[in-house]
Coordinates of N, CA, C and O in Angstrom, one line a residue:
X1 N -28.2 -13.1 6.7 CA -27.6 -11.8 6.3 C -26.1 -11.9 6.2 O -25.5 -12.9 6.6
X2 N -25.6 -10.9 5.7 CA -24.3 -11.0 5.1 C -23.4 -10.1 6.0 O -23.9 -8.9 6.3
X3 N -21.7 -10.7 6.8 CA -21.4 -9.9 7.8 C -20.8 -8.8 7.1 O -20.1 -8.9 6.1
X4 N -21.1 -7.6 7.9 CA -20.2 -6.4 7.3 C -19.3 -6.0 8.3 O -18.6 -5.0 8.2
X5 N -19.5 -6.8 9.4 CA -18.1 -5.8 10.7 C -18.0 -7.1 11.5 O -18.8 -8.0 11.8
X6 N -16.6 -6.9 11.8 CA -15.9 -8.2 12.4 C -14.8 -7.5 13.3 O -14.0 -6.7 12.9
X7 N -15.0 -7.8 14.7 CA -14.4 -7.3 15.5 C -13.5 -8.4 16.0 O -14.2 -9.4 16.4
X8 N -11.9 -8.5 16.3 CA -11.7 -9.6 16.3 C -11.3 -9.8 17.7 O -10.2 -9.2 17.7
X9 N -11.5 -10.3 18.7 CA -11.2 -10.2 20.5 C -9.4 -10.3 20.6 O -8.5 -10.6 19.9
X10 N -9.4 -9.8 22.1 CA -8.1 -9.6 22.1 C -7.9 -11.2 22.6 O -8.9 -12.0 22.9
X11 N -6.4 -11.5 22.5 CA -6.0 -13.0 22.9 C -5.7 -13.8 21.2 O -4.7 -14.6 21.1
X12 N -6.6 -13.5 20.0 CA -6.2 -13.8 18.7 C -4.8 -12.9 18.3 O -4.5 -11.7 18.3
X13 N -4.3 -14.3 18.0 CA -2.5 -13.6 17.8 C -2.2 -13.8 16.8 O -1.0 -13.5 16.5
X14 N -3.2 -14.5 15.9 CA -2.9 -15.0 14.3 C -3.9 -15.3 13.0 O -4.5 -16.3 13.0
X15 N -4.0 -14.5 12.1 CA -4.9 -14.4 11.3 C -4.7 -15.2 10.2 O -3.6 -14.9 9.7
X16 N -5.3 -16.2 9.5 CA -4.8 -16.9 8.4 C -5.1 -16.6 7.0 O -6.1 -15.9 6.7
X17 N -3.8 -17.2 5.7 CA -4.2 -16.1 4.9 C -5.4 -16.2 4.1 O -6.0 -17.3 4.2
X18 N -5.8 -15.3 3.2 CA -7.1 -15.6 2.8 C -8.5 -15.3 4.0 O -9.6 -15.5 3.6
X19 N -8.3 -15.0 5.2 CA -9.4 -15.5 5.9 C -10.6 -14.7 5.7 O -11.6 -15.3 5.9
X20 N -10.7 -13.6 5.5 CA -11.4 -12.8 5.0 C -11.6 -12.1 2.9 O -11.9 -11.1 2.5
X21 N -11.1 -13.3 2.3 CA -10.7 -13.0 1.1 C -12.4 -13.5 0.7 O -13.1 -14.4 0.9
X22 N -12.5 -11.8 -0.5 CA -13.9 -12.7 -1.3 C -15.5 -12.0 -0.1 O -16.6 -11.8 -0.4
X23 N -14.8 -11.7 0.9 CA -16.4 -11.3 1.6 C -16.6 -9.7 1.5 O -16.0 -8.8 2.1
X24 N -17.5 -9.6 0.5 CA -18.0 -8.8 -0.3 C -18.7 -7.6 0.4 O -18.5 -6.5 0.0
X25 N -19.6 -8.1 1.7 CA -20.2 -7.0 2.3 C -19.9 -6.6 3.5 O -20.6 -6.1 4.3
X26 N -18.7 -7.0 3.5 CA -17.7 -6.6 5.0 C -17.1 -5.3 5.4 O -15.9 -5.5 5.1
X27 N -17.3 -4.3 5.9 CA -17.4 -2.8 5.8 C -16.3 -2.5 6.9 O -15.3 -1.8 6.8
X28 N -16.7 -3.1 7.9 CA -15.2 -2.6 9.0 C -14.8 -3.7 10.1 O -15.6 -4.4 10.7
X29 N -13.6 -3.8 10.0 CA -12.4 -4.6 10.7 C -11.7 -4.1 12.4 O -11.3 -2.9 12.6
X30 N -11.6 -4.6 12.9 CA -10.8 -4.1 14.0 C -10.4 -5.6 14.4 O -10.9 -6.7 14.4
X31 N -9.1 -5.1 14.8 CA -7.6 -6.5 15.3 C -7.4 -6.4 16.1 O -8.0 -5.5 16.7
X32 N -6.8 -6.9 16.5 CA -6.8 -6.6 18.1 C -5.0 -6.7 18.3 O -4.3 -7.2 17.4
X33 N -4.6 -6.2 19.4 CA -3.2 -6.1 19.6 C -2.6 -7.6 19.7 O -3.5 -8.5 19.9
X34 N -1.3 -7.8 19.7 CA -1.2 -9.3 19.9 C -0.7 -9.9 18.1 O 0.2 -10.5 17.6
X35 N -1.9 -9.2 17.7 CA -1.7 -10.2 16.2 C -0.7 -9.3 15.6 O -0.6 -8.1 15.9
X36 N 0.3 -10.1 14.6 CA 1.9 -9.5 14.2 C 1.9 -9.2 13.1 O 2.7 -8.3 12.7
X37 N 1.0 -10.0 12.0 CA 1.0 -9.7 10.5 C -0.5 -10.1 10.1 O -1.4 -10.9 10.3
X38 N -0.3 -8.9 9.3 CA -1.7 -9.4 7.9 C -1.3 -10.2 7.0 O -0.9 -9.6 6.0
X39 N -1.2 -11.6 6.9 CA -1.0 -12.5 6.0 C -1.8 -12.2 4.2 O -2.8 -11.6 4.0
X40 N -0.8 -12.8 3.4 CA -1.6 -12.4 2.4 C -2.8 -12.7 1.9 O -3.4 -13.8 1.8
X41 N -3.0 -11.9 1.6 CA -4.6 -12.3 0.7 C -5.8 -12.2 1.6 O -6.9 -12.6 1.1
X42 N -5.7 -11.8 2.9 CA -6.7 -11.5 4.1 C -7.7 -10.9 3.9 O -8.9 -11.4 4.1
X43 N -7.4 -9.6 3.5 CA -8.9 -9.2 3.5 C -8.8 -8.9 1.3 O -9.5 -7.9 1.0
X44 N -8.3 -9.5 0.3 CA -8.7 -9.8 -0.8 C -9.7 -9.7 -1.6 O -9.9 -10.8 -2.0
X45 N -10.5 -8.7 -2.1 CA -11.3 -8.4 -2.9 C -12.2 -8.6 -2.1 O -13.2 -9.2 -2.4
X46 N -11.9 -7.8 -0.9 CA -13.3 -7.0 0.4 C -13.3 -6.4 0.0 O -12.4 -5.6 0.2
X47 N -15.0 -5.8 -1.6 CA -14.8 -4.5 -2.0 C -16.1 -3.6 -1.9 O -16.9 -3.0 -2.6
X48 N -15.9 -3.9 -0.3 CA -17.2 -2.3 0.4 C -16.1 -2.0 1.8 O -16.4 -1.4 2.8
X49 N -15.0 -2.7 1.6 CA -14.1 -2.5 3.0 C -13.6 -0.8 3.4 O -13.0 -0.1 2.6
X50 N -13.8 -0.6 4.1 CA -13.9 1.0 4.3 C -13.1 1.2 5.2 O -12.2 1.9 4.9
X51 N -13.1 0.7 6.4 CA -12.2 0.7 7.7 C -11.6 -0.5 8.5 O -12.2 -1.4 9.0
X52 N -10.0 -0.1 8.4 CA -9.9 -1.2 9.0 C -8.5 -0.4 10.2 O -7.6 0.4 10.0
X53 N -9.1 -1.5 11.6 CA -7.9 -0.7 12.7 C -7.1 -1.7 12.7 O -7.2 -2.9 13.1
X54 N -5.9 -1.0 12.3 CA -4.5 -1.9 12.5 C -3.6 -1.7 14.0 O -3.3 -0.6 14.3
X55 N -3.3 -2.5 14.7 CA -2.9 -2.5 16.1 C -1.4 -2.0 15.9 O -0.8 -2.1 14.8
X56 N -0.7 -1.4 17.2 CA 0.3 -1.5 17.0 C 1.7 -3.0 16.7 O 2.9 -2.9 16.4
X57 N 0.9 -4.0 16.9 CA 1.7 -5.0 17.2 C 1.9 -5.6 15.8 O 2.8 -6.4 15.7
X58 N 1.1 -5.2 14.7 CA 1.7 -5.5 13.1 C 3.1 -5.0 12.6 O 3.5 -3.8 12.6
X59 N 3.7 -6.2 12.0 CA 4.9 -5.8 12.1 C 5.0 -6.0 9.9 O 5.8 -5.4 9.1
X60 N 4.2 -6.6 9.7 CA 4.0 -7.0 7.9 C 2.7 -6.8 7.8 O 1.8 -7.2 8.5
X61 N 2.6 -6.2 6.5 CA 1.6 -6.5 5.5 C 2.0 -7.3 4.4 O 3.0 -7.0 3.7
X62 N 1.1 -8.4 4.2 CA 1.3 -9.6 3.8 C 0.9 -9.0 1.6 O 0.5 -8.0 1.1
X63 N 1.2 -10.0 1.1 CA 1.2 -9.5 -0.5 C 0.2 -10.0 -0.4 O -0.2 -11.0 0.3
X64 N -0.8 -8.7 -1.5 CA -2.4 -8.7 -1.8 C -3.4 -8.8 -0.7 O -4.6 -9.1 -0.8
X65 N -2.4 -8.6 0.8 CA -3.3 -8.2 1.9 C -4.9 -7.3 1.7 O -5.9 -7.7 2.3
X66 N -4.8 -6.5 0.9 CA -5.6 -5.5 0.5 C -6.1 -5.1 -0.9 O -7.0 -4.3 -1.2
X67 N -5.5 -5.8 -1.4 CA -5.8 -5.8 -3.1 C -6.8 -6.2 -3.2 O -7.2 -7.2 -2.6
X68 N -7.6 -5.1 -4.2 CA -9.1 -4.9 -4.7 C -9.9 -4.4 -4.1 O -11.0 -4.2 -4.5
X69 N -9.4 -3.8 -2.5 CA -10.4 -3.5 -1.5 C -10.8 -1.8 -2.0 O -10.3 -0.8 -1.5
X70 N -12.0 -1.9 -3.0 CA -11.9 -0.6 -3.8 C -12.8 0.6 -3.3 O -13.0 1.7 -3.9
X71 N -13.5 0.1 -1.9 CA -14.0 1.4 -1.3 C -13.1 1.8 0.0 O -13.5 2.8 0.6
X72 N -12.1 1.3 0.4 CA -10.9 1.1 1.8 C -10.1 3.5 0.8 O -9.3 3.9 -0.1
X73 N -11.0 4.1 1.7 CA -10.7 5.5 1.5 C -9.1 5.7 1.9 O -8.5 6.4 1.1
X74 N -8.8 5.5 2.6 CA -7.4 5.8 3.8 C -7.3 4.6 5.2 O -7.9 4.0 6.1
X75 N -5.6 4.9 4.4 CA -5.3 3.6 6.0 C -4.1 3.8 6.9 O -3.2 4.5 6.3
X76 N -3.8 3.7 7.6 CA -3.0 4.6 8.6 C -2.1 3.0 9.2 O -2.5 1.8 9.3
X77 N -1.1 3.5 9.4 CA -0.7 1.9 9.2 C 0.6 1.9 10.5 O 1.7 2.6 10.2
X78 N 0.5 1.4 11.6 CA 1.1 1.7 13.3 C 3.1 1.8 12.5 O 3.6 1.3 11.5
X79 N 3.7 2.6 13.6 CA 4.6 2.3 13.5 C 6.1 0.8 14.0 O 7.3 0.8 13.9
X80 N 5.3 0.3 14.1 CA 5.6 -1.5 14.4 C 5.8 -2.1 13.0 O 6.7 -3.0 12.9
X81 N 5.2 -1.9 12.1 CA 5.0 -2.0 10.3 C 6.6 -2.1 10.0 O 7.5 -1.4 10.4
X82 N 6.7 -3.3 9.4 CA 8.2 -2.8 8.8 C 8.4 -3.5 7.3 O 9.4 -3.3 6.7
X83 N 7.6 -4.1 7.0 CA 7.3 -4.5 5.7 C 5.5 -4.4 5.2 O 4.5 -4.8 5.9
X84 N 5.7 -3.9 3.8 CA 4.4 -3.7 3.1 C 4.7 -5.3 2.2 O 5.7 -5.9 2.6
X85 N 4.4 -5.7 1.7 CA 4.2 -7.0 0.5 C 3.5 -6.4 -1.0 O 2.6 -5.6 -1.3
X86 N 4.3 -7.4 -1.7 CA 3.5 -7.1 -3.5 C 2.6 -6.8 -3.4 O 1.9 -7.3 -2.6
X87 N 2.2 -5.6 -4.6 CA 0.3 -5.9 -4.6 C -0.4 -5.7 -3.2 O -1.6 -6.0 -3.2
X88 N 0.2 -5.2 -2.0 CA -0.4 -5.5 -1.0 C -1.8 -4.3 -0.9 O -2.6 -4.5 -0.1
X89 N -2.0 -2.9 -2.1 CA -3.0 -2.3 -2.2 C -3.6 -2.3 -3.3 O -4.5 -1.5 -3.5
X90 N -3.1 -3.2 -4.5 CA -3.2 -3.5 -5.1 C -4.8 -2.7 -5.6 O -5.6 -2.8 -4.6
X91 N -5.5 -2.0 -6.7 CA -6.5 -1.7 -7.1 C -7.6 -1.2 -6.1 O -8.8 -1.3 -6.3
X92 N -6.8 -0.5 -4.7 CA -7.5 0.2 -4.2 C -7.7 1.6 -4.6 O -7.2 2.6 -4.2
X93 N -8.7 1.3 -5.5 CA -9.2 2.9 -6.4 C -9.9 4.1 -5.6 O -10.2 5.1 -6.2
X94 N -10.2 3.9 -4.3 CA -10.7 5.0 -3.3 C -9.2 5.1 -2.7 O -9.0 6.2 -2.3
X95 N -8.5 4.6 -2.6 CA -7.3 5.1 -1.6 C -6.8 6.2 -2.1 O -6.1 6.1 -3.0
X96 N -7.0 7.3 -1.6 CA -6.3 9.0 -1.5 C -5.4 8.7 -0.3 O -4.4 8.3 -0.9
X97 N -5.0 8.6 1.0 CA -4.0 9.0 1.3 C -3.5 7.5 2.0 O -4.4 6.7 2.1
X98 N -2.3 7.1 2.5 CA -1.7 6.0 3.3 C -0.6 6.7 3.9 O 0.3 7.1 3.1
X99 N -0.5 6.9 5.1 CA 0.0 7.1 6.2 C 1.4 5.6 6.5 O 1.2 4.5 7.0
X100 N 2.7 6.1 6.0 CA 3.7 4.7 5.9 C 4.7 5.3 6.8 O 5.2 6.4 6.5
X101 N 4.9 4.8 7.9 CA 5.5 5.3 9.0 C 7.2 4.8 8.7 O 7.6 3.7 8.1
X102 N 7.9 5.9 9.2 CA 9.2 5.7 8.9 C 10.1 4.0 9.8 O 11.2 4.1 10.4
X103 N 9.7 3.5 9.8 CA 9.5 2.1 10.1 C 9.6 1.2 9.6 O 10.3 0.2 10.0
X104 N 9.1 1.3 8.6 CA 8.8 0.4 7.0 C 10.2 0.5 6.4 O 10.6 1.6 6.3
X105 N 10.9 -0.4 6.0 CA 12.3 -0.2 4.9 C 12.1 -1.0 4.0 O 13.0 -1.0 3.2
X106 N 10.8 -2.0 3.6 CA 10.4 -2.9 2.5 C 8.9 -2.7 2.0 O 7.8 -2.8 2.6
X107 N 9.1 -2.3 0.6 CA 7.5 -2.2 0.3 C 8.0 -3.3 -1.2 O 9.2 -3.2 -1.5
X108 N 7.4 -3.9 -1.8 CA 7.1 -4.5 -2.4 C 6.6 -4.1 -3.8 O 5.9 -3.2 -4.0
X109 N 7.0 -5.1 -4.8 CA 6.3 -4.7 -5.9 C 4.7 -5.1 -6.4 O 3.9 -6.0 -6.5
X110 N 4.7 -3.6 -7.0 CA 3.4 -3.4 -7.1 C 2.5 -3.0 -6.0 O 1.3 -3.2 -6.2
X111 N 3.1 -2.5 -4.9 CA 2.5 -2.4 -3.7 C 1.3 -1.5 -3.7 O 0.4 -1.6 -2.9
X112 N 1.2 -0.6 -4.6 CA 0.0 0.6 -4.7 C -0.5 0.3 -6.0 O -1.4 1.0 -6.4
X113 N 0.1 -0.7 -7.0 CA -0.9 -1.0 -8.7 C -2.0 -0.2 -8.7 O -2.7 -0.3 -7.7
X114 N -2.2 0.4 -9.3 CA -3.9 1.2 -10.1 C -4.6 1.2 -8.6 O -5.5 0.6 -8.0
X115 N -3.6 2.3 -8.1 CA -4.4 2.6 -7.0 C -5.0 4.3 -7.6 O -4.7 5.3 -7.0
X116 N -5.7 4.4 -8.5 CA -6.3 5.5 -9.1 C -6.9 6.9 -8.3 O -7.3 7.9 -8.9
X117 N -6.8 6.8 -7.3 CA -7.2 7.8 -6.2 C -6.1 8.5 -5.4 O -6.2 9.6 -5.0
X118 N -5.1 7.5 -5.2 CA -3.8 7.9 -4.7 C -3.3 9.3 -5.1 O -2.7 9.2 -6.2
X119 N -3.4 10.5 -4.6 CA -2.7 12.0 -4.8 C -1.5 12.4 -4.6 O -1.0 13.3 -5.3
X120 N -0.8 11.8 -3.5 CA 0.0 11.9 -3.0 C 0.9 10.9 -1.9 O 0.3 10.3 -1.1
X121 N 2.3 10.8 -1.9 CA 2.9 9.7 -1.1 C 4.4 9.8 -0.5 O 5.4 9.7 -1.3
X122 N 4.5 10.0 0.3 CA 6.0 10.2 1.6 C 6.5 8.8 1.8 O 6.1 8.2 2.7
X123 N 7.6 8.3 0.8 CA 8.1 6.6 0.8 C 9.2 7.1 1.8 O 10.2 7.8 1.5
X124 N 9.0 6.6 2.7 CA 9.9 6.4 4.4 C 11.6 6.2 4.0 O 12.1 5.5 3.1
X125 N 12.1 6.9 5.0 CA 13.6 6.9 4.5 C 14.6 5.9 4.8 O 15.8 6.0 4.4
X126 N 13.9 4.5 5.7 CA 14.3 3.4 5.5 C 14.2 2.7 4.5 O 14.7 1.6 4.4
X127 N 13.4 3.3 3.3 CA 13.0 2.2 2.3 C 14.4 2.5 1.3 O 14.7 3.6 1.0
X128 N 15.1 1.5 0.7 CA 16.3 1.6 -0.5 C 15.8 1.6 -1.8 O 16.3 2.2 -2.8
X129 N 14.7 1.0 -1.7 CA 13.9 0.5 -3.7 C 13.0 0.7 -3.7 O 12.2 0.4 -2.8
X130 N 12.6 1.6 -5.0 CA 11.1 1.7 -5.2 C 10.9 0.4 -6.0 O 11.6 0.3 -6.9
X131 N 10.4 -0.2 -5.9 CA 10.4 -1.8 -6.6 C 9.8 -1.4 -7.7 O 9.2 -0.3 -7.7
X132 N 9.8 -2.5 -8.9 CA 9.1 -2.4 -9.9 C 7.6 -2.0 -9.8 O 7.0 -2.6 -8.9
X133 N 7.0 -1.2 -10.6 CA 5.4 -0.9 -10.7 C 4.9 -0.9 -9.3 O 4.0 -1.5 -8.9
X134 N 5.7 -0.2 -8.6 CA 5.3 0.5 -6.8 C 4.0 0.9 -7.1 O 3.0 0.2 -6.7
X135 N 3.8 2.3 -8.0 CA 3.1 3.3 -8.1 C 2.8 3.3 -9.6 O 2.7 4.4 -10.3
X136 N 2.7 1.9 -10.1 CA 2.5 2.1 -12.1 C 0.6 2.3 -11.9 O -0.1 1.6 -11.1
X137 N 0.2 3.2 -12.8 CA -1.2 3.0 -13.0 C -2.4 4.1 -12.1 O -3.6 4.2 -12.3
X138 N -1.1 4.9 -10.6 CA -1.9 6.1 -10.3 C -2.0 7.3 -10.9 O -1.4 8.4 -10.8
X139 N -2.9 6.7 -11.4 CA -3.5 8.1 -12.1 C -4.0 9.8 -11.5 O -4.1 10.9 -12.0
X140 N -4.1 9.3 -10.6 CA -4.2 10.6 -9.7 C -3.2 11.1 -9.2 O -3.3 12.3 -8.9
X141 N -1.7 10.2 -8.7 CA -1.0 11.1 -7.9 C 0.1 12.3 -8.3 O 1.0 12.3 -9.1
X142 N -0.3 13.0 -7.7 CA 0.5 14.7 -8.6 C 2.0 14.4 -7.4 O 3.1 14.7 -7.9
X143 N 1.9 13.9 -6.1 CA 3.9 14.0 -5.7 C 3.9 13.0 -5.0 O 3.1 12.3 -4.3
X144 N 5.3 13.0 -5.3 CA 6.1 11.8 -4.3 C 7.5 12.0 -3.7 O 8.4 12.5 -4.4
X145 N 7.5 11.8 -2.7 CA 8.5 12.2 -1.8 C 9.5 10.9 -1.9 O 9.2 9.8 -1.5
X146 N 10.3 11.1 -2.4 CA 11.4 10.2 -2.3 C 12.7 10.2 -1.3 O 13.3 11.2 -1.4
X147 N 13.4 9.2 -0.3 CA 13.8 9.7 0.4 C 15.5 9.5 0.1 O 16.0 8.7 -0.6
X148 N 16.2 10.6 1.1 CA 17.5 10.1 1.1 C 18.2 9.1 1.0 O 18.1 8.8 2.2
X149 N 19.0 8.1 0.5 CA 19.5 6.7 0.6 C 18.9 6.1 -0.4 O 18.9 4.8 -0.4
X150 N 18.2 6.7 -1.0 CA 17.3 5.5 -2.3 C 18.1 5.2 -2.7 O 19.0 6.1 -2.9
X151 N 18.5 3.5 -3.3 CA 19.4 3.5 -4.1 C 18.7 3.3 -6.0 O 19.2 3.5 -7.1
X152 N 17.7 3.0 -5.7 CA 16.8 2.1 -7.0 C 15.7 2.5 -7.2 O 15.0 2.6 -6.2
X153 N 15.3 3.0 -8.5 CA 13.7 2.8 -8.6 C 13.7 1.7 -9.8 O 14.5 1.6 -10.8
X154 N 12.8 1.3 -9.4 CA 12.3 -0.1 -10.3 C 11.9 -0.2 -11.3 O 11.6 1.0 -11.4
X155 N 11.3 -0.9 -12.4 CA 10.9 -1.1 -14.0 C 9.4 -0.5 -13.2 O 8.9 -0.7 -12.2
X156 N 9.1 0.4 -14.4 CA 7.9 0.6 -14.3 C 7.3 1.3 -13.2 O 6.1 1.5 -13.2
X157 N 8.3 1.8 -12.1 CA 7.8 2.2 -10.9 C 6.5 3.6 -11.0 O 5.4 3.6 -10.3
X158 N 6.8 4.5 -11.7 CA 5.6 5.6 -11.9 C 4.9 5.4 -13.1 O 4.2 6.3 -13.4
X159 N 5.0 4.3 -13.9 CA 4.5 4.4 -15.0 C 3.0 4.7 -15.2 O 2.2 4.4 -14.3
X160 N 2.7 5.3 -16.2 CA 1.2 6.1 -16.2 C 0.6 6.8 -14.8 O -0.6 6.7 -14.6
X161 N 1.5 7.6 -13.9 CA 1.0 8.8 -13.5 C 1.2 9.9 -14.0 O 2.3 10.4 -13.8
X162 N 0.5 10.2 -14.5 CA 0.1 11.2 -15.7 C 0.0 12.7 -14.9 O 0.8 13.5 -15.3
X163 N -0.7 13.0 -14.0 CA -0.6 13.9 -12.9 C 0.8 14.0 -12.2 O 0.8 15.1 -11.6
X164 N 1.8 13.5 -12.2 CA 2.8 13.6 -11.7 C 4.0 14.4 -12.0 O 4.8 13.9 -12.7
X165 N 4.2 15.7 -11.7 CA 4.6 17.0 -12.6 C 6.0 16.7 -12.4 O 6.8 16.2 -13.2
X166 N 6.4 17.1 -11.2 CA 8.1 16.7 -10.5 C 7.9 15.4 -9.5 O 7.0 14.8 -8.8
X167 N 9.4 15.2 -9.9 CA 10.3 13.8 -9.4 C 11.6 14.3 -8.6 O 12.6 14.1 -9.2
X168 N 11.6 14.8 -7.2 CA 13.0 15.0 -7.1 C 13.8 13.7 -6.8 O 13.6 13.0 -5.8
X169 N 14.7 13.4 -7.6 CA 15.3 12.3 -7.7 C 16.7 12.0 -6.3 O 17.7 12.7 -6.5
X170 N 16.6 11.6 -5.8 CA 17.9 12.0 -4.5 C 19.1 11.3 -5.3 O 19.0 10.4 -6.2
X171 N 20.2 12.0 -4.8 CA 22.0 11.7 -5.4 C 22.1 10.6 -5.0 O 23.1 10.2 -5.7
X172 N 21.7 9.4 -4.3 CA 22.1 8.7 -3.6 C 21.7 7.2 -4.7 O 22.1 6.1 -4.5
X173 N 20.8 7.6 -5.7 CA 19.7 7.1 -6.8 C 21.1 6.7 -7.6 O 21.8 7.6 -7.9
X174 N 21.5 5.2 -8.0 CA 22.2 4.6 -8.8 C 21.5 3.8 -10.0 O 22.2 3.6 -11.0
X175 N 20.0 3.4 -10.0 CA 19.9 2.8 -11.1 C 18.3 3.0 -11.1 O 17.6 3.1 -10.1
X176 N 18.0 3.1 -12.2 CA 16.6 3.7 -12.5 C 15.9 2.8 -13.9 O 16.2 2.9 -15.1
X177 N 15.2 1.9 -13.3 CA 14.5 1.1 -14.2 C 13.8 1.6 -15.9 O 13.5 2.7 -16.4
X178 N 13.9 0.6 -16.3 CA 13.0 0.2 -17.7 C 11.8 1.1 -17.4 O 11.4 1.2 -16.3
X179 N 11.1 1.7 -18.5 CA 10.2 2.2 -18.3 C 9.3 2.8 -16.9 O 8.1 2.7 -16.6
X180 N 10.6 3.4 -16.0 CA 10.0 3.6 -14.9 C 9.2 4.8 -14.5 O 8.3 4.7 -13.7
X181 N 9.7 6.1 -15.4 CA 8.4 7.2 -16.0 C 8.1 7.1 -16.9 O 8.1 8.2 -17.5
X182 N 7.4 5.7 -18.0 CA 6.7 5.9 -19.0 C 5.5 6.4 -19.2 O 4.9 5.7 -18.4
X183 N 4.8 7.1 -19.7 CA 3.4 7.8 -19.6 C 3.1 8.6 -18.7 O 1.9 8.9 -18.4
X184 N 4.5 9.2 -18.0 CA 4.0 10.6 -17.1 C 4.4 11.6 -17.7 O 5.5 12.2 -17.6
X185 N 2.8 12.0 -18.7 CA 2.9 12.8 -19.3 C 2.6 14.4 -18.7 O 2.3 15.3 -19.4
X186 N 2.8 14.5 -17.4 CA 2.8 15.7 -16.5 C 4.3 16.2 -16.2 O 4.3 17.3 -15.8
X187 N 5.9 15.3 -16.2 CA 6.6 15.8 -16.2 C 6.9 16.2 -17.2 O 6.8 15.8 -18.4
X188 N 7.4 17.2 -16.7 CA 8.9 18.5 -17.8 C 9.8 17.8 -17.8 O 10.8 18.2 -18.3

């Protein structure tokens, strides 16, 4: 039979990357405290992944940590987090909400790509850049909270959220990418 839940004992302090990439009927995860990052590509096109408990002692999400995991509903992510990575949700098309604790001052590009379920998102007021194609391809999300001190949004950053009516843009905003609201045909 095929594993769907992996529970991982406390005392593992290091996950390698890839280590769960590709396992298909793997439904729920739990880490254990101790371990510091999700390296990339870990749990990679786990796509019945539904729940996964992140400890407080993660300090990174690794690029394409999560990408493709297209039943993963919501992920709540400790405040210890201080970097997201590229692509790190890459084509999670059930993700409606992510919980990004003000913690985080690095997300990555492409970090939420065609995450098509995505509604809504509060980018933490340590973060400076919305990186290129952060948020290109959610088609669902209607707001975004942008915070004080932004200095950048990036090429492509909202492109094709079409649901996306207002942008309040903060003063603090000096440069605003290439096609970074192209196809949000919901703003005025």
């Amino acid at each position: 039979s095929e594993i769907t839940s992996v529970i991982i004992e406390f005392g593992v302090t290091e996950i390698g990357e890839s280590a769960f990439s590709g396992c298909s009927s793997l439904v729920m995860v739990s880490i254990p405290v101790g371990v510091d990052k999700i390296p990339n590509s870990t749990f990679y096109n786990c796509t019945s992944l539904e729940s996964v408990n992140i400890p407080e002692s993660v300090e990174s999400i690794g690029d394409k940590a999560f990408s493709g995991c297209n039943s993963l509903e919501q992920i709540s992510l400790p405040d210890s987090v201080i970097s997201i990575g590229s692509y790190a949700f890459e084509s999670c098309e059930k993700l409606v909400t992510v919980e990004i604790p003000d913690s985080v001052t690095s997300i990555g590009q492409g970090a939420f790509y065609l995450c098509t379920g995505l509604n809504s998102m509060v980018v933490p007021e340590g973060v400076k850049n919305v990186s290129d194609s952060m948020f290109s391809g959610c088609s669902s999300l209607e707001s975004v909270t942008l915070p004080n001190g932004l200095v950048s949004i990036g090429n492509s950053a909202f492109e094709s959220c079409e649901k996306l009516v207002t942008v309040e843009i903060p003063d603090s905003v000096t440069s605003i990418g290439q096609g970074a609201f192209y196809l949000c045909t919901g703003l005025n």
